[in-house]
PDB file of N, CA and C in Angstrom:
ATOM      1  N   MET S   1      16.636  19.573   1.239  1.00  0.00           N
ATOM      2  CA  MET S   1      15.945  20.764   2.284  1.00  0.00           C
ATOM      3  C   MET S   1      16.114  21.903   2.216  1.00  0.00           C
ATOM      4  N   PRO S   2      15.909  22.793   3.212  1.00  0.00           N
ATOM      5  CA  PRO S   2      15.712  24.984   2.880  1.00  0.00           C
ATOM      6  C   PRO S   2      17.006  25.448   2.443  1.00  0.00           C
ATOM      7  N   LEU S   3      16.954  26.210   1.608  1.00  0.00           N
ATOM      8  CA  LEU S   3      17.306  27.190   1.627  1.00  0.00           C
ATOM      9  C   LEU S   3      17.005  27.944   3.018  1.00  0.00           C
ATOM     10  N   PRO S   4      18.581  28.727   3.697  1.00  0.00           N
ATOM     11  CA  PRO S   4      18.971  29.588   5.966  1.00  0.00           C
ATOM     12  C   PRO S   4      17.746  30.745   5.012  1.00  0.00           C
ATOM     13  N   GLU S   5      17.571  31.343   3.999  1.00  0.00           N
ATOM     14  CA  GLU S   5      16.066  31.821   4.254  1.00  0.00           C
ATOM     15  C   GLU S   5      14.819  31.192   4.534  1.00  0.00           C
ATOM     16  N   GLU S   6      14.958  30.390   3.844  1.00  0.00           N
ATOM     17  CA  GLU S   6      12.718  29.764   4.244  1.00  0.00           C
ATOM     18  C   GLU S   6      13.152  29.372   5.722  1.00  0.00           C
ATOM     19  N   SER S   7      14.788  28.652   5.416  1.00  0.00           N
ATOM     20  CA  SER S   7      14.561  28.190   7.121  1.00  0.00           C
ATOM     21  C   SER S   7      13.384  29.094   7.928  1.00  0.00           C
ATOM     22  N   SER S   8      13.906  30.082   8.091  1.00  0.00           N
ATOM     23  CA  SER S   8      13.912  31.252   9.326  1.00  0.00           C
ATOM     24  C   SER S   8      12.220  32.539   8.277  1.00  0.00           C
ATOM     25  N   GLY S   9      11.896  32.087   7.118  1.00  0.00           N
ATOM     26  CA  GLY S   9      10.730  32.794   7.122  1.00  0.00           C
ATOM     27  C   GLY S   9       9.663  31.609   7.840  1.00  0.00           C
ATOM     28  N   LEU S  10       9.725  30.180   7.166  1.00  0.00           N
ATOM     29  CA  LEU S  10       8.224  29.603   7.349  1.00  0.00           C
ATOM     30  C   LEU S  10       8.959  29.200   8.920  1.00  0.00           C
ATOM     31  N   ASP S  11      10.163  29.288  10.009  1.00  0.00           N
ATOM     32  CA  ASP S  11      10.297  28.883  11.377  1.00  0.00           C
ATOM     33  C   ASP S  11      10.305  27.213  11.156  1.00  0.00           C
ATOM     34  N   ILE S  12      11.349  26.739  10.496  1.00  0.00           N
ATOM     35  CA  ILE S  12      11.673  25.124  10.107  1.00  0.00           C
ATOM     36  C   ILE S  12      13.055  24.793  10.712  1.00  0.00           C
ATOM     37  N   PRO S  13      11.750  24.590  12.519  1.00  0.00           N
ATOM     38  CA  PRO S  13      13.780  23.622  12.831  1.00  0.00           C
ATOM     39  C   PRO S  13      14.808  22.450  11.388  1.00  0.00           C
ATOM     40  N   ASP S  14      15.337  21.841  12.352  1.00  0.00           N
ATOM     41  CA  ASP S  14      16.713  21.928  11.446  1.00  0.00           C
ATOM     42  C   ASP S  14      16.369  20.620  11.546  1.00  0.00           C
ATOM     43  N   GLY S  15      16.762  20.004  10.036  1.00  0.00           N
ATOM     44  CA  GLY S  15      16.440  18.423   9.903  1.00  0.00           C
ATOM     45  C   GLY S  15      14.810  18.581   9.477  1.00  0.00           C
ATOM     46  N   VAL S  16      14.239  19.054   8.799  1.00  0.00           N
ATOM     47  CA  VAL S  16      12.450  19.536   8.299  1.00  0.00           C
ATOM     48  C   VAL S  16      12.779  19.526   6.859  1.00  0.00           C
ATOM     49  N   PRO S  17      12.352  18.694   5.921  1.00  0.00           N
ATOM     50  CA  PRO S  17      12.421  18.921   4.689  1.00  0.00           C
ATOM     51  C   PRO S  17      11.425  20.317   3.909  1.00  0.00           C
ATOM     52  N   VAL S  18      11.684  21.105   2.523  1.00  0.00           N
ATOM     53  CA  VAL S  18      10.383  20.578   2.380  1.00  0.00           C
ATOM     54  C   VAL S  18      10.390  20.610   1.099  1.00  0.00           C
ATOM     55  N   ILE S  19       8.669  21.233   0.609  1.00  0.00           N
ATOM     56  CA  ILE S  19       8.036  20.497  -0.856  1.00  0.00           C
ATOM     57  C   ILE S  19       7.656  22.415  -1.616  1.00  0.00           C
ATOM     58  N   ASP S  20       9.255  22.006  -3.068  1.00  0.00           N
ATOM     59  CA  ASP S  20       9.473  23.221  -3.444  1.00  0.00           C
ATOM     60  C   ASP S  20       8.027  23.258  -4.941  1.00  0.00           C
ATOM     61  N   VAL S  21       7.500  24.458  -4.987  1.00  0.00           N
ATOM     62  CA  VAL S  21       6.333  23.815  -6.471  1.00  0.00           C
ATOM     63  C   VAL S  21       6.760  24.743  -6.928  1.00  0.00           C
ATOM     64  N   LEU S  22       6.871  24.533  -8.429  1.00  0.00           N
ATOM     65  CA  LEU S  22       6.911  25.251  -9.653  1.00  0.00           C
ATOM     66  C   LEU S  22       5.963  24.732 -10.075  1.00  0.00           C
ATOM     67  N   HIS S  23       4.392  25.309 -10.446  1.00  0.00           N
ATOM     68  CA  HIS S  23       3.051  25.564 -11.516  1.00  0.00           C
ATOM     69  C   HIS S  23       2.500  26.013 -12.081  1.00  0.00           C
ATOM     70  N   THR S  24       2.990  25.420 -13.518  1.00  0.00           N
ATOM     71  CA  THR S  24       2.026  26.883 -14.467  1.00  0.00           C
ATOM     72  C   THR S  24       0.808  26.299 -15.198  1.00  0.00           C
ATOM     73  N   GLY S  25       0.133  27.151 -15.098  1.00  0.00           N
ATOM     74  CA  GLY S  25      -1.324  27.213 -15.053  1.00  0.00           C
ATOM     75  C   GLY S  25      -1.848  27.074 -16.295  1.00  0.00           C
ATOM     76  N   ILE S  26      -2.531  26.562 -17.377  1.00  0.00           N
ATOM     77  CA  ILE S  26      -3.241  26.697 -18.708  1.00  0.00           C
ATOM     78  C   ILE S  26      -4.139  26.707 -18.510  1.00  0.00           C
ATOM     79  N   ASP S  27      -4.448  27.318 -19.770  1.00  0.00           N
ATOM     80  CA  ASP S  27      -5.609  28.367 -20.420  1.00  0.00           C
ATOM     81  C   ASP S  27      -6.684  26.735 -21.219  1.00  0.00           C
ATOM     82  N   GLN S  28      -7.880  27.158 -21.948  1.00  0.00           N
ATOM     83  CA  GLN S  28      -8.351  26.274 -22.613  1.00  0.00           C
ATOM     84  C   GLN S  28      -7.313  25.976 -23.943  1.00  0.00           C
ATOM     85  N   HIS S  29      -6.881  26.871 -23.817  1.00  0.00           N
ATOM     86  CA  HIS S  29      -6.661  27.042 -25.530  1.00  0.00           C
ATOM     87  C   HIS S  29      -5.097  25.897 -25.483  1.00  0.00           C
ATOM     88  N   GLY S  30      -4.558  25.941 -24.070  1.00  0.00           N
ATOM     89  CA  GLY S  30      -2.979  25.049 -23.870  1.00  0.00           C
ATOM     90  C   GLY S  30      -2.271  25.679 -23.709  1.00  0.00           C
ATOM     91  N   HIS S  31      -2.354  27.513 -24.022  1.00  0.00           N
ATOM     92  CA  HIS S  31      -1.215  28.129 -23.610  1.00  0.00           C
ATOM     93  C   HIS S  31      -0.861  29.146 -21.664  1.00  0.00           C
ATOM     94  N   PRO S  32       0.115  28.759 -21.426  1.00  0.00           N
ATOM     95  CA  PRO S  32       0.010  29.290 -20.467  1.00  0.00           C
ATOM     96  C   PRO S  32       0.310  30.520 -20.274  1.00  0.00           C
ATOM     97  N   PHE S  33      -0.453  30.754 -19.002  1.00  0.00           N
ATOM     98  CA  PHE S  33      -0.922  32.127 -18.318  1.00  0.00           C
ATOM     99  C   PHE S  33      -0.730  32.517 -17.140  1.00  0.00           C
ATOM    100  N   GLU S  34      -0.144  31.875 -15.995  1.00  0.00           N
ATOM    101  CA  GLU S  34       0.305  31.730 -15.242  1.00  0.00           C
ATOM    102  C   GLU S  34       1.506  31.106 -14.737  1.00  0.00           C
ATOM    103  N   VAL S  35       2.737  31.159 -13.792  1.00  0.00           N
ATOM    104  CA  VAL S  35       4.094  30.118 -12.705  1.00  0.00           C
ATOM    105  C   VAL S  35       3.307  31.082 -12.215  1.00  0.00           C
ATOM    106  N   THR S  36       3.204  29.697 -11.337  1.00  0.00           N
ATOM    107  CA  THR S  36       3.868  30.049  -9.448  1.00  0.00           C
ATOM    108  C   THR S  36       4.662  29.067  -8.562  1.00  0.00           C
ATOM    109  N   HIS S  37       5.026  29.902  -7.736  1.00  0.00           N
ATOM    110  CA  HIS S  37       6.039  28.797  -7.467  1.00  0.00           C
ATOM    111  C   HIS S  37       5.975  28.645  -5.583  1.00  0.00           C
ATOM    112  N   PHE S  38       6.297  27.990  -5.258  1.00  0.00           N
ATOM    113  CA  PHE S  38       5.562  27.821  -4.050  1.00  0.00           C
ATOM    114  C   PHE S  38       6.521  26.813  -2.870  1.00  0.00           C
ATOM    115  N   VAL S  39       7.046  27.592  -1.318  1.00  0.00           N
ATOM    116  CA  VAL S  39       7.692  26.881  -0.808  1.00  0.00           C
ATOM    117  C   VAL S  39       6.983  26.416   0.151  1.00  0.00           C
ATOM    118  N   MET S  40       6.324  24.474   0.247  1.00  0.00           N
ATOM    119  CA  MET S  40       6.030  24.441   2.481  1.00  0.00           C
ATOM    120  C   MET S  40       6.219  24.188   2.905  1.00  0.00           C
ATOM    121  N   ARG S  41       6.083  23.964   4.405  1.00  0.00           N
ATOM    122  CA  ARG S  41       6.509  22.534   4.867  1.00  0.00           C
ATOM    123  C   ARG S  41       5.976  21.466   4.724  1.00  0.00           C
ATOM    124  N   ALA S  42       7.493  20.199   4.864  1.00  0.00           N
ATOM    125  CA  ALA S  42       6.751  18.665   4.289  1.00  0.00           C
ATOM    126  C   ALA S  42       6.343  18.170   5.742  1.00  0.00           C
ATOM    127  N   ASP S  43       6.845  18.769   6.489  1.00  0.00           N
ATOM    128  CA  ASP S  43       6.092  18.072   7.790  1.00  0.00           C
ATOM    129  C   ASP S  43       4.621  18.918   8.075  1.00  0.00           C
ATOM    130  N   PHE S  44       4.248  19.514   7.409  1.00  0.00           N
ATOM    131  CA  PHE S  44       3.346  20.569   7.940  1.00  0.00           C
ATOM    132  C   PHE S  44       1.889  19.743   7.094  1.00  0.00           C
ATOM    133  N   ASN S  45       2.796  19.696   5.821  1.00  0.00           N
ATOM    134  CA  ASN S  45       1.814  19.841   4.779  1.00  0.00           C
ATOM    135  C   ASN S  45       1.948  18.739   3.239  1.00  0.00           C
ATOM    136  N   GLY S  46       1.737  18.479   2.594  1.00  0.00           N
ATOM    137  CA  GLY S  46       1.843  17.061   1.484  1.00  0.00           C
ATOM    138  C   GLY S  46       0.886  17.858   0.520  1.00  0.00           C
ATOM    139  N   LEU S  47       0.920  17.288  -0.777  1.00  0.00           N
ATOM    140  CA  LEU S  47       0.324  16.699  -1.524  1.00  0.00           C
ATOM    141  C   LEU S  47      -0.498  15.793  -2.774  1.00  0.00           C
ATOM    142  N   ASP S  48      -1.571  16.240  -3.032  1.00  0.00           N
ATOM    143  CA  ASP S  48      -2.560  14.808  -3.908  1.00  0.00           C
ATOM    144  C   ASP S  48      -2.436  14.635  -4.942  1.00  0.00           C
ATOM    145  N   TYR S  49      -1.692  14.393  -6.034  1.00  0.00           N
ATOM    146  CA  TYR S  49      -2.334  14.444  -7.204  1.00  0.00           C
ATOM    147  C   TYR S  49      -3.330  13.230  -8.029  1.00  0.00           C
ATOM    148  N   ASN S  50      -4.665  14.070  -9.160  1.00  0.00           N
ATOM    149  CA  ASN S  50      -5.225  12.651  -9.370  1.00  0.00           C
ATOM    150  C   ASN S  50      -5.339  13.016 -11.141  1.00  0.00           C
ATOM    151  N   VAL S  51      -4.573  12.375 -11.251  1.00  0.00           N
ATOM    152  CA  VAL S  51      -4.150  12.496 -12.884  1.00  0.00           C
ATOM    153  C   VAL S  51      -4.905  11.265 -13.527  1.00  0.00           C
ATOM    154  N   PRO S  52      -5.914  11.609 -14.581  1.00  0.00           N
ATOM    155  CA  PRO S  52      -6.285  11.449 -15.353  1.00  0.00           C
ATOM    156  C   PRO S  52      -6.300  10.261 -17.087  1.00  0.00           C
ATOM    157  N   VAL S  53      -6.281   8.682 -16.718  1.00  0.00           N
ATOM    158  CA  VAL S  53      -5.765   8.139 -17.478  1.00  0.00           C
ATOM    159  C   VAL S  53      -6.667   7.431 -18.336  1.00  0.00           C
ATOM    160  N   GLU S  54      -6.281   7.679 -19.644  1.00  0.00           N
ATOM    161  CA  GLU S  54      -7.299   7.809 -21.015  1.00  0.00           C
ATOM    162  C   GLU S  54      -6.933   6.022 -21.158  1.00  0.00           C
ATOM    163  N   ASP S  55      -8.071   5.124 -21.900  1.00  0.00           N
ATOM    164  CA  ASP S  55      -8.036   4.449 -22.377  1.00  0.00           C
ATOM    165  C   ASP S  55      -7.570   3.816 -23.605  1.00  0.00           C
TER     166      ASP S  55
END
């Protein structure tokens, strides 16, 4: 559930959850170069991941 400042900043009604994402960007050499944290309203957003699986 959102923190009070997230609820007011995102104009979230009571009872609406958030999606809290911490993402680390990795370069072609496997080194991290960026960290991003973002919070989204779960009633307006979703995440879709494609994960390749090796045979």
